[in-house]
Coordinates of C-alpha atoms and ligand atoms in Angstrom, one line a residue:
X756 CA 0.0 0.0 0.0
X757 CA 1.4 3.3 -0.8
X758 CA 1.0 6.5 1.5
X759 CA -0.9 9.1 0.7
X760 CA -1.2 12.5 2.1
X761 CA -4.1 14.8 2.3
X762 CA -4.5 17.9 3.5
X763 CA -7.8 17.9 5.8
X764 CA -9.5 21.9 5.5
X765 CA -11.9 22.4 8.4
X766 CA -12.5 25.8 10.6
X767 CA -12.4 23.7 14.0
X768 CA -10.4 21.0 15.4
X769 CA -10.6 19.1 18.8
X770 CA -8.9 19.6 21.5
X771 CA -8.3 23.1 20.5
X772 CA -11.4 24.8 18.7
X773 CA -14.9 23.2 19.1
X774 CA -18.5 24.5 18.4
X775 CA -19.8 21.1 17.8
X776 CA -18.9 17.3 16.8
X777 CA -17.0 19.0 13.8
X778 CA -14.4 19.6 15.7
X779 CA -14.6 16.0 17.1
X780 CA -14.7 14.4 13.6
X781 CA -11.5 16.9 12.4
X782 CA -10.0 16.2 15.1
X783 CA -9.7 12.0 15.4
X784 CA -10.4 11.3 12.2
X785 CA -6.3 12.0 11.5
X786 CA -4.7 9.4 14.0
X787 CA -7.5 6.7 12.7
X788 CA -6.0 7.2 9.1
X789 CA -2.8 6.4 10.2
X790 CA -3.3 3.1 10.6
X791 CA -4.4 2.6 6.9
X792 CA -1.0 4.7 5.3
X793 CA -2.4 7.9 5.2
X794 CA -0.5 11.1 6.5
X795 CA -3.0 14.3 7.4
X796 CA -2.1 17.8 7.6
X797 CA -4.9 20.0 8.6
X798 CA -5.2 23.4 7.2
X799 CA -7.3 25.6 10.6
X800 CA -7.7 29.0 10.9
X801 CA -5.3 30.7 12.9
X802 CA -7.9 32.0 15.9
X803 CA -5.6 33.0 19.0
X804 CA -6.5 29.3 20.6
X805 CA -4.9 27.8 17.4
X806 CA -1.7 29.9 17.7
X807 CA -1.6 29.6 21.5
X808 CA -1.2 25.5 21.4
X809 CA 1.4 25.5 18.5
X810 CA 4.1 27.4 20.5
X811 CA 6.9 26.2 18.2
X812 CA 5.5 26.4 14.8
X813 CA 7.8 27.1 12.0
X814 CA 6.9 29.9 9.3
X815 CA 6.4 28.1 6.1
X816 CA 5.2 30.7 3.7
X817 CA 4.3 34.4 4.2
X818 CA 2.3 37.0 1.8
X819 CA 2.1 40.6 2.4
X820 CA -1.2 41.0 0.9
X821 CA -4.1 38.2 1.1
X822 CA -7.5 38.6 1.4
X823 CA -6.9 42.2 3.2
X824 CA -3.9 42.0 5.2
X825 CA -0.5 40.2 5.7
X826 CA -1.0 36.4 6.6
X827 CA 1.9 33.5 7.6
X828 CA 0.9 30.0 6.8
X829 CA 2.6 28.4 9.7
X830 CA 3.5 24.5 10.5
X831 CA 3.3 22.6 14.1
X832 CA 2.0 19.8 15.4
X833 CA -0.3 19.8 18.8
X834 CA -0.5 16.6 20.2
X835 CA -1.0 13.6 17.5
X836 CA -1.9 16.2 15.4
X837 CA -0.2 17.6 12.5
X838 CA -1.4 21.3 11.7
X839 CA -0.7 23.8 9.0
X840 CA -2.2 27.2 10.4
X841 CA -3.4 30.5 7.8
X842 CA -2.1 33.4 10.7
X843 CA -4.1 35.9 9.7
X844 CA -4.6 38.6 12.4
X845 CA -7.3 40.9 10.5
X846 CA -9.1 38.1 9.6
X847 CA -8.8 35.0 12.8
X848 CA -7.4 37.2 15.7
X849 CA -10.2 37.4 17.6
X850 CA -11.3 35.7 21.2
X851 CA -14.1 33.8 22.0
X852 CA -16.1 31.8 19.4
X853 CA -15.0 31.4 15.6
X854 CA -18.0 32.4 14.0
X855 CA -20.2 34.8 16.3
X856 CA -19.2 38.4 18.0
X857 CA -19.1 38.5 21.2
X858 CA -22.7 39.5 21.5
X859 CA -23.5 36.9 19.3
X860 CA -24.5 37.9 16.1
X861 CA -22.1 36.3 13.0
X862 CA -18.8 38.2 12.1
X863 CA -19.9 40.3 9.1
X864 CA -16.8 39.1 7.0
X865 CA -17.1 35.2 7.5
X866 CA -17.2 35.3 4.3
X867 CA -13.9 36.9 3.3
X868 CA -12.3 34.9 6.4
X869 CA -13.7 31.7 5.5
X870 CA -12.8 31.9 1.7
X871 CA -8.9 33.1 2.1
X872 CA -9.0 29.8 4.6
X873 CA -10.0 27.8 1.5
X874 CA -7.8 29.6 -1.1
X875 CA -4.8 28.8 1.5
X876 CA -6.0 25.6 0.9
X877 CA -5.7 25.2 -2.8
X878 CA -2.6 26.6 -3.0
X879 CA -1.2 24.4 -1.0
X880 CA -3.2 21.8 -3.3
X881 CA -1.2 23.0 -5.9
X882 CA 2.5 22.4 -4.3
X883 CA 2.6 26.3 -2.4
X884 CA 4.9 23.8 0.1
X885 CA 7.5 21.8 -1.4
X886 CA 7.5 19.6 1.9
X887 CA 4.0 18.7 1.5
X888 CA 2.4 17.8 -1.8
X889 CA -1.2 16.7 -0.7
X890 CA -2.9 14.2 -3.3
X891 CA -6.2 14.9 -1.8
X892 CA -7.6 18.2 -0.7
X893 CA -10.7 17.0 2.4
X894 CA -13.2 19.9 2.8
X895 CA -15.0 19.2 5.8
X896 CA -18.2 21.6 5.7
X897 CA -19.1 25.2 4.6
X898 CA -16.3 27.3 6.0
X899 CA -13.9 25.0 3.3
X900 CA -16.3 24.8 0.6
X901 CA -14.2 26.8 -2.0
X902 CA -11.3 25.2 -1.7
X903 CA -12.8 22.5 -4.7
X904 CA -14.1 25.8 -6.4
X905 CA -10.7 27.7 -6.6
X906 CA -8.8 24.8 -7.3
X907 CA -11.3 24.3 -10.6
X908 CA -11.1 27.2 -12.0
X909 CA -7.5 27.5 -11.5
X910 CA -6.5 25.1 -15.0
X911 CA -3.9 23.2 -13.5
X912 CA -2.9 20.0 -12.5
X913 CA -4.6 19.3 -8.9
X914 CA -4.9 16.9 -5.9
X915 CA -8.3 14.8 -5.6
X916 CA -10.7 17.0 -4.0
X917 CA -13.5 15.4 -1.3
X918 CA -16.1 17.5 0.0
X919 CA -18.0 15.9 3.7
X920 CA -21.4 17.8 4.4
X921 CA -21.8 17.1 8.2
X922 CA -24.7 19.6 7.9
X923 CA -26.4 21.0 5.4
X924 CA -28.2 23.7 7.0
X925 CA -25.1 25.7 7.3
X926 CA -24.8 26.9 3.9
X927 CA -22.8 29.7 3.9
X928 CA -24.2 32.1 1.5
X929 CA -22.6 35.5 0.6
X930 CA -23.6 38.2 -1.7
X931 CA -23.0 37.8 -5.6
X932 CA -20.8 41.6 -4.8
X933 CA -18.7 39.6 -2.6
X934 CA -17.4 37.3 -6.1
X935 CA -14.5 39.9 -6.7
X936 CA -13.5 39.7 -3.4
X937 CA -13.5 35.9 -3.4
X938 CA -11.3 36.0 -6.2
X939 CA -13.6 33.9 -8.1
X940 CA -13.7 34.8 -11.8
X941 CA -16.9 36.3 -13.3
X942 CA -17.6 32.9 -15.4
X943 CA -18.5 31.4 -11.8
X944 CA -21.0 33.0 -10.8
X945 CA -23.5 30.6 -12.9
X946 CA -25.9 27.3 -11.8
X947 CA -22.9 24.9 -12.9
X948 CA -20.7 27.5 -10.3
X949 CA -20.9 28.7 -7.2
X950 CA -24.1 30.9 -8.1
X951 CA -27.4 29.8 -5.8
X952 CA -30.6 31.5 -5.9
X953 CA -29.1 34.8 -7.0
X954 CA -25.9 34.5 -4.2
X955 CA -22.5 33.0 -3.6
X956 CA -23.1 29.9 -1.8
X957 CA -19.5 27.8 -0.5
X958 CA -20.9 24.0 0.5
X959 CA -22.7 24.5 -3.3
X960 CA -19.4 25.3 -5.1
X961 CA -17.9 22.7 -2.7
X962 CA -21.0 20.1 -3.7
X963 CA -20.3 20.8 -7.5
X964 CA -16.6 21.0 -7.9
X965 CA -15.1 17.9 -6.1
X966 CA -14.6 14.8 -7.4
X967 CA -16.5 13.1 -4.1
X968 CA -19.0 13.8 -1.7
X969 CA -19.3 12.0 1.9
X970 CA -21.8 12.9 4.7
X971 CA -21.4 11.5 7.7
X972 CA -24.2 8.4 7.7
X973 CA -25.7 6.5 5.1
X974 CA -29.4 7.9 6.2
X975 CA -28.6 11.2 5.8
X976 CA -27.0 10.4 2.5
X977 CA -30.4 10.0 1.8
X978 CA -32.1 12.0 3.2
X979 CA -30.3 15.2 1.6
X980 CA -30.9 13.8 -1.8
X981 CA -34.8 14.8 -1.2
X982 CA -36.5 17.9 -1.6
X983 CA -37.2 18.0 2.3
X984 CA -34.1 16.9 3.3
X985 CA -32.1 18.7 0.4
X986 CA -32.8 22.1 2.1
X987 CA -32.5 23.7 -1.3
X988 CA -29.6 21.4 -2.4
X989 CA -31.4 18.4 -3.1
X990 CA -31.6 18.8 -6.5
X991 CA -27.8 19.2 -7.3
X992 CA -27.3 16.3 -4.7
X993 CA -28.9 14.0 -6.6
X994 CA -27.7 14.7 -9.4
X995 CA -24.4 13.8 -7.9
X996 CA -25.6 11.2 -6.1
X997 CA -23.2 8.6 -8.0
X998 CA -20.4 10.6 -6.4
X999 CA -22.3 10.7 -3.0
X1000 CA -21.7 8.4 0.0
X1001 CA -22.5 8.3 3.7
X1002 CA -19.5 6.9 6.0
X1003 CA -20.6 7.1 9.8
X1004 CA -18.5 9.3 12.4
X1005 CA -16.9 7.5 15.1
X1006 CA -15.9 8.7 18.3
X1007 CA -12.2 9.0 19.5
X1008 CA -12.4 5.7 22.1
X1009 CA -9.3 7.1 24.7
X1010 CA -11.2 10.7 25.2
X1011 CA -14.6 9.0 25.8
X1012 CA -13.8 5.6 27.8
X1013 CA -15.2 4.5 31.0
X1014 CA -12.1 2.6 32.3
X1015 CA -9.6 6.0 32.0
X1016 CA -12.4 9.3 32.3
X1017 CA -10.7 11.4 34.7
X1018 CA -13.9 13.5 35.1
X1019 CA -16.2 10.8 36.0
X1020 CA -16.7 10.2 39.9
X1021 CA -16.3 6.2 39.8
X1022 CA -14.6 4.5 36.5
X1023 CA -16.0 1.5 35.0
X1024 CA -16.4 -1.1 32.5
X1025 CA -18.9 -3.3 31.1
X1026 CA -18.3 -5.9 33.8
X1027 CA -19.0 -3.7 36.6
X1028 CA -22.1 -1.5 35.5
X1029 CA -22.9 -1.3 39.6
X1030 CA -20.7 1.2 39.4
X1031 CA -22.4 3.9 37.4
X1032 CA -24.8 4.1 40.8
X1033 CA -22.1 6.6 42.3
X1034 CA -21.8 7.9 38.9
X1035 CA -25.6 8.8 39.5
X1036 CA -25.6 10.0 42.4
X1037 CA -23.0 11.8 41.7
X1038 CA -24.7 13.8 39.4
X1039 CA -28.0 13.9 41.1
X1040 CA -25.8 15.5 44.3
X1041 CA -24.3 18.0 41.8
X1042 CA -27.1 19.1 39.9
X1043 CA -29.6 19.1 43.0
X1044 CA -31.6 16.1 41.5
X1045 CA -33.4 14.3 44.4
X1046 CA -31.0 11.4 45.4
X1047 CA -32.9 8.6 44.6
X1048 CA -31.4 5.3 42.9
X1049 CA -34.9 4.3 41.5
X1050 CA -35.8 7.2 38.9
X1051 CA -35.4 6.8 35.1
X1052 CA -32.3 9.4 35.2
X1053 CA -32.4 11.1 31.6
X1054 CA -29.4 12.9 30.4
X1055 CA -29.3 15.8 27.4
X1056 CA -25.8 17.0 26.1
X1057 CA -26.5 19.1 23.1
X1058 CA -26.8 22.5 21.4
X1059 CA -30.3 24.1 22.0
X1060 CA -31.4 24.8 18.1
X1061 CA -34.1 23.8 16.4
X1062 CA -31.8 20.8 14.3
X1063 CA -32.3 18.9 18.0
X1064 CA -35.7 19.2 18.7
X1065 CA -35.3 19.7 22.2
X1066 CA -38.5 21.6 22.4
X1067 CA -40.4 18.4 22.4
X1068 CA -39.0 17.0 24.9
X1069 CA -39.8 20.2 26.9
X1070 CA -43.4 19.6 25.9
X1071 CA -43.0 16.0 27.6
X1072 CA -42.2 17.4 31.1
X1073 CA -45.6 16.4 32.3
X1074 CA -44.7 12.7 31.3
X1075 CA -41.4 13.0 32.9
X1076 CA -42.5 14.1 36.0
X1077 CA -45.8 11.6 35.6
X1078 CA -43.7 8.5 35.0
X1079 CA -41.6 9.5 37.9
X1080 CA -38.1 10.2 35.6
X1081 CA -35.8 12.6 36.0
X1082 CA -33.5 14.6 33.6
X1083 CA -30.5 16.9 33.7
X1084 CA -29.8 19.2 30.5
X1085 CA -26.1 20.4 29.6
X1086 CA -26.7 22.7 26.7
X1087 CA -26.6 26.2 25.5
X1088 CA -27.8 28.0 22.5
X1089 CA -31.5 29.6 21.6
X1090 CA -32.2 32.1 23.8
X1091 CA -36.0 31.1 24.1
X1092 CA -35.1 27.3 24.6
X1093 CA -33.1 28.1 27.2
X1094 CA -35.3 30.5 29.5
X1095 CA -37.9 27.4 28.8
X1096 CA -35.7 25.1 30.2
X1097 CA -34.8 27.7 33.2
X1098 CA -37.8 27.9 33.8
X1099 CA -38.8 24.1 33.5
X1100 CA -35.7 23.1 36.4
X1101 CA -37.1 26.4 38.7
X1102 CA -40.4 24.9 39.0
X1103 CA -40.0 21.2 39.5
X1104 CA -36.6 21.5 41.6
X1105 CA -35.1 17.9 42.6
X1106 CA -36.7 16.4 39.3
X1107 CA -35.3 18.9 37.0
X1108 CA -31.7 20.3 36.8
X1109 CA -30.6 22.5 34.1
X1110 CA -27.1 23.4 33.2
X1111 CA -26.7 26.5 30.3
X1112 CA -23.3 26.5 29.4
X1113 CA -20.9 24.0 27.5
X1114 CA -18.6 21.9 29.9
X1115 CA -16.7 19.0 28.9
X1116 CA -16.7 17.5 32.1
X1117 CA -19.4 17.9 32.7
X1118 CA -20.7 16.1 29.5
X1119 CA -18.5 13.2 30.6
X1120 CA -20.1 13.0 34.2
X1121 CA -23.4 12.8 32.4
X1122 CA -23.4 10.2 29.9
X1123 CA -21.0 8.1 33.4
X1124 CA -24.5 9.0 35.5
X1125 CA -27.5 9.4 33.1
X1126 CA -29.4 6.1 32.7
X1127 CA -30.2 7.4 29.2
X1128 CA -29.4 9.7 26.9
X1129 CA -32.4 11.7 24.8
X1130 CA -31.5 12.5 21.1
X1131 CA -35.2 13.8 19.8
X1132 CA -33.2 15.4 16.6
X1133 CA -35.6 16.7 13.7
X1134 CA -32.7 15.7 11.4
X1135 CA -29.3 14.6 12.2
X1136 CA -26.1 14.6 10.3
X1137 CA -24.7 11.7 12.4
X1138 CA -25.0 12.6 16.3
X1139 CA -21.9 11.5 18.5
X1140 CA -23.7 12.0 21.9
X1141 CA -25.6 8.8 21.7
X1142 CA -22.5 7.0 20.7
X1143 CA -21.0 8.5 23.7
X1144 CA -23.8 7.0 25.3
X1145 CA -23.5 3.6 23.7
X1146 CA -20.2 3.4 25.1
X1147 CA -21.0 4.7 29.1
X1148 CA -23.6 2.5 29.5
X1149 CA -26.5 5.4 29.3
X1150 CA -29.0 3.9 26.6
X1151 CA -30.4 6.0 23.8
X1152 CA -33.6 7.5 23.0
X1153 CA -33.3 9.1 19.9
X1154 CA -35.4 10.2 16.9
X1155 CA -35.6 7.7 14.0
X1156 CA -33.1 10.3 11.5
X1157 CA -30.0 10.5 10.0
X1158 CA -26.9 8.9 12.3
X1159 CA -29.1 8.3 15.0
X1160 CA -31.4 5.7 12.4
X1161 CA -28.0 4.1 11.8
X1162 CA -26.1 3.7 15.0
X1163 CA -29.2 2.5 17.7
X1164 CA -31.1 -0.9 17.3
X1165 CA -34.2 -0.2 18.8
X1166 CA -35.3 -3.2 20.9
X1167 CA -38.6 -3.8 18.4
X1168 CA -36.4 -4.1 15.7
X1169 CA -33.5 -5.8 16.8
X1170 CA -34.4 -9.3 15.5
X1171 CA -35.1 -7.9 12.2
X1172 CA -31.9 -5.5 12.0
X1173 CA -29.6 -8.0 12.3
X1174 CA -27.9 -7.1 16.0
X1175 CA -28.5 -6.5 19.5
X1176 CA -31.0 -3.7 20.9
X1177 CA -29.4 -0.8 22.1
X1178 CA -31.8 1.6 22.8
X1179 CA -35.1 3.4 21.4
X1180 CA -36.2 4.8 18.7
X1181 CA -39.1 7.3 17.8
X1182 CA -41.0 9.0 14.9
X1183 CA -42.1 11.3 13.3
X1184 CA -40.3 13.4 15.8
X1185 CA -43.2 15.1 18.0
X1186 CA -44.3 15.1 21.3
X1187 CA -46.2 12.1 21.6
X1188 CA -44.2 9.8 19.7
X1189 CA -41.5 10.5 22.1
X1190 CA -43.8 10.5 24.8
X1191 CA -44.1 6.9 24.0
X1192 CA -40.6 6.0 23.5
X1193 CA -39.9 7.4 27.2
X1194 CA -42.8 5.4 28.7
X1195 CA -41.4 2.0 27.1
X1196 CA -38.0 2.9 28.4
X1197 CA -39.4 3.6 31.5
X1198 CA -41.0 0.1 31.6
X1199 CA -37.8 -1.8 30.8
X1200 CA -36.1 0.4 33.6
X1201 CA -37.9 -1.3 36.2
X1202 CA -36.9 -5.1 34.3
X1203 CA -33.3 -4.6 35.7
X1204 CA -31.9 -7.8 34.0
X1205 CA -33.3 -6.4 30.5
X1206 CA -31.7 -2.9 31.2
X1207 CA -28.7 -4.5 32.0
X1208 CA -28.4 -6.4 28.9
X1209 CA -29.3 -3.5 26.8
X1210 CA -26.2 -1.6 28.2
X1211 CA -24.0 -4.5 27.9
X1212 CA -25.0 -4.9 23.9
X1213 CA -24.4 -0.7 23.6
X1214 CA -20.5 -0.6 24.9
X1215 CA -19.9 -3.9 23.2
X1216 CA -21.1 -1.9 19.7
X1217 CA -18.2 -0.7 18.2
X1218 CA -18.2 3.2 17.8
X1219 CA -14.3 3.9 17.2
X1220 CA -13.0 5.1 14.4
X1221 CA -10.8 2.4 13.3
X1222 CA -13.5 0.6 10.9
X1223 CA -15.0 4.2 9.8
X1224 CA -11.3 5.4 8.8
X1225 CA -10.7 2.5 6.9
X1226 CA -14.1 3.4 4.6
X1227 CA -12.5 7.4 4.1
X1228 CA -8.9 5.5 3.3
X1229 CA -10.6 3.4 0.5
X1230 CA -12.5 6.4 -0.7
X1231 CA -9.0 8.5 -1.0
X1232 CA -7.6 5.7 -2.9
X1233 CA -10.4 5.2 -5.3
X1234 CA -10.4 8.8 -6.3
X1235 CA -7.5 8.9 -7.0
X1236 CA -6.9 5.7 -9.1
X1237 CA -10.2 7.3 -10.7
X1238 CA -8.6 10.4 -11.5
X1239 CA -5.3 8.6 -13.0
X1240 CA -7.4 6.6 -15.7
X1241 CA -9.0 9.8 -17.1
Ligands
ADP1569 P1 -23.6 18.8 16.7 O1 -22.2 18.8 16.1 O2 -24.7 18.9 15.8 O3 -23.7 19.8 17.8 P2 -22.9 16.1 17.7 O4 -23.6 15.2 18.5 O5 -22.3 15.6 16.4 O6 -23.8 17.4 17.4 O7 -21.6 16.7 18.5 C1 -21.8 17.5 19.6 C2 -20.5 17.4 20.4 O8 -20.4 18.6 21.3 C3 -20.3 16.2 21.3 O9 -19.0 15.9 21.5 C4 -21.0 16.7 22.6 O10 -20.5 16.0 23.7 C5 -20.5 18.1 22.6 N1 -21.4 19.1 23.3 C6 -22.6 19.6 22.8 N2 -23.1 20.5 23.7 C7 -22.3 20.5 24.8 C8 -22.2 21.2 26.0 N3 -23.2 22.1 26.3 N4 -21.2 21.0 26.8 C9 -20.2 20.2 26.5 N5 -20.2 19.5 25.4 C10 -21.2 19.6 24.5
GLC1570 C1 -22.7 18.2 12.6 C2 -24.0 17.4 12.8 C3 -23.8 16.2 13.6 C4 -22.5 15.4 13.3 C5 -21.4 16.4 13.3 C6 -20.0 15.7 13.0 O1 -22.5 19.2 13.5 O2 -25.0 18.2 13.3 O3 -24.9 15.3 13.4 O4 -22.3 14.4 14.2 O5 -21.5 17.4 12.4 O6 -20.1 15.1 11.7

């Protein structure tokens, strides 16, 4: 097998940046590859985070004038991973998160930040640094989308280009003035370019220049190819569809284990599920949940937007409360969602504890305590909380869309799906059908043996990386041997 190298594009990376499980995907996917010859580079924005944890990064290029101002593209590694970095202080040296101000509206120039990031990108697809040659340029989302775009309509020999949608409701569209500043040529701005509905859109010039398309499930692969699901891009996906596949995330297996998680109360493993009782408790004490071992304990980790349909399960506090369950929300996000949920823990104190805010450990202590983990998504990419789950023992409730279709065997269907149940499933995603999925885990929380072999099914489920890498390795390969033949 021959080594290949590809140079990953993304605008967060984990450990360092993270809005969401983007930055989880960016940032394992790398060290799983390795196993199967392939040698990443990832191209990140330099935000001061970035530059902060790559003390001793060496200056491989400079330009006095890009996109507005004087950039470096600088070289370091952080950990396993091997980062190239666009420095660009007018454009990335700013606190706080990447893509809002710090009153939370979006940066007005995203656009310009987020299309020098994928012009860095080509260049480097085009041999900018001798050192590294990639043979496949990965955008991962909007934010990288032009990368495929520039590197067309440049005319010269190029690396493979791969495009992954992990969600297509983040579009990224700009104003057709903007094209100048883009540097894209005039001839672009048509339906076979980056033009869409009358504006500059960067996943649709990502989704029509490279050579392949990924998403991050096979039901979402789907699912985008319809008008619902398409959110305006249907249309060009299926025409691409032959070039389209869906590869599942995995989760990075040494950040989210059991045995090792140094921000759990009690560690544990499969064999010793007794365990996760101080776990609970833990939580309950923390979170001022009434301490008592015999209540469904529900767990949310998530972003409060309408994508996670977390207002349902807000409509389902009477059944919660009914059926004798508890839950404990980690999230932060809509405004309105969360004042609901405020307002939801203020009146039913020691049933209902809500945390606004993102904490890591937090997260961790939840999916170690929580007897299950509610995914009520309207449509999801993939989802790595309940595979998080899977793997702590908390067992899954989750809408029947996208990832979460894929990764949970719902006990009603587990004979016919071909594996163990690991959870339940629910649709159409509204109140009542959840309301029903809760009530029948409820029941086969109070059948102990059942539970238990429902958890022990979930973390035996593998949810690494390792078998998901190999399916991105043999899609780098064919493209290229593709490529070669024409
Ligand atoms: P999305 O990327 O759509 O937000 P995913 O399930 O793919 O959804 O990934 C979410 C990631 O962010 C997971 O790693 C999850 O643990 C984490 N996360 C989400 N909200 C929070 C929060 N409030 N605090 C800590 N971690 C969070
Ligand atoms: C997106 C999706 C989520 C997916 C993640 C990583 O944020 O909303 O479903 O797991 O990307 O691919």
């Amino acid at each position: 097998m021959t080594s290949l190298r590809v140079l990953a594009v993304a605008s967060e990376i984990y450990p360092i940046v993270k809005t969401g499980g983007l930055a989880d995907v960016v940032g394992a996917l790398p060290t799983a590859l390795r196993a199967y010859d392939i040698e990443t580079r990832t191209l990140v924005p330099g935000y001061p985070d970035v530059i902060k944890a790559l003390p001793e990064a060496e200056e491989l290029l400079h330009a006095p004038h890009f996109f507005g101002g004087p950039v470096r593209l600088l070289g370091g590694s952080h950990g396993n991973l091997d980062l190239l970095v666009l420095d660009a202080p007018h454009l990335f040296a700013r606190p706080g998160n990447p893509y809002v101000t710090p009153d939370g509206k979006d940066w007005p120039d995203s656009g310009v930040r987020f299309a020098a990031l994928s012009r860095m990108a080509a260049e480097i697809g085009q041999g900018a640094i001798p050192s590294f040659v990639p043979d496949v340029v990965h955008a991962h989302d909007w934010q990288a989308g032009l990368a495929p775009a520039y590197l067309h309509y440049a005319n010269r020999p190029r690396p493979a280009t791969v495009m992954t949608v992990h969600n297509l409701a983040y579009q990224g569209q700009f104003p057709y003035e903007m094209l100048d500043a883009f540097g894209l040529p005039p001839e672009s701005f048509a339906i076979h370019g980056v033009e869409y509905y009358g504006t500059i859109s960067f996943l649709k010039a990502g989704l029509q220049f490279s050579d392949r398309i990924t998403t991050v499930s096979p039901t979402y692969a789907r699912e985008i190819q319809t008008d619902e699901g398409g959110m305006g891009l249907g249309g060009l996906l299926r025409e691409r569809s032959q070039v389209l596949s869906g590869i599942l995330n995995g989760i990075d297996i040494s950040v989210w284990n059991p045995e090792t998680d140094p921000d759990i109360a009690i560690r544990f493993s499969a064999t010793e599920l007794e365990s996760r009782a101080t776990n609970k408790l833990t939580l309950q004490h923390r979170l001022g949940l009434d301490p008592s071992p015999n209540a469904l304990l529900l767990g949310v980790v998530s972003r409060l937007s309408w994508q996670k349909g977390l207002d349902i399960l807000l409509e389902n506090v009477p059944t919660i409360l009914g059926e004798g369950m508890q839950l404990a929300l980690l999230g932060s996000g809509d405004p309105d969602l969360q004042d609901r949920y405020q307002a939801a823990a203020k009146a039913n104190a020691g049933r209902i504890a809500v945390v606004i805010g993102y904490d890591e450990a937090l997260a961790h202590l939840i999916q170690a305590g929580a007897d299950a983990l509610v995914v009520p998504s309207r449509f999801e990419p993939c989802g790595l909380t309940q595979l998080c789950a899977l793997r702590y023992g908390a067992i899954p409730i989750v809408s029947q869309v996208g990832g979460l279709a894929d990764t949970v065997i719902d006990v009603k269907e587990a004979d016919t799906a071909g594996g163990a149940a690991t959870g339940f499933k629910f649709g159409p995603v509204t109140a009542e059908a959840l309301a029903d999925a809760l009530h029948r885990a409820n029941i086969l929380w109070h059948d102990q043996q059942a539970w238990r072999r429902l958890q022990h099914n979930g973390m035996s489920t593998d949810v690494s990386w390792r078998n998901r890498a190999s399916r991105y390795a043999a899609l780098y390969r064919d493209v290229i041997a593709g490529r070669r033949k024409q």
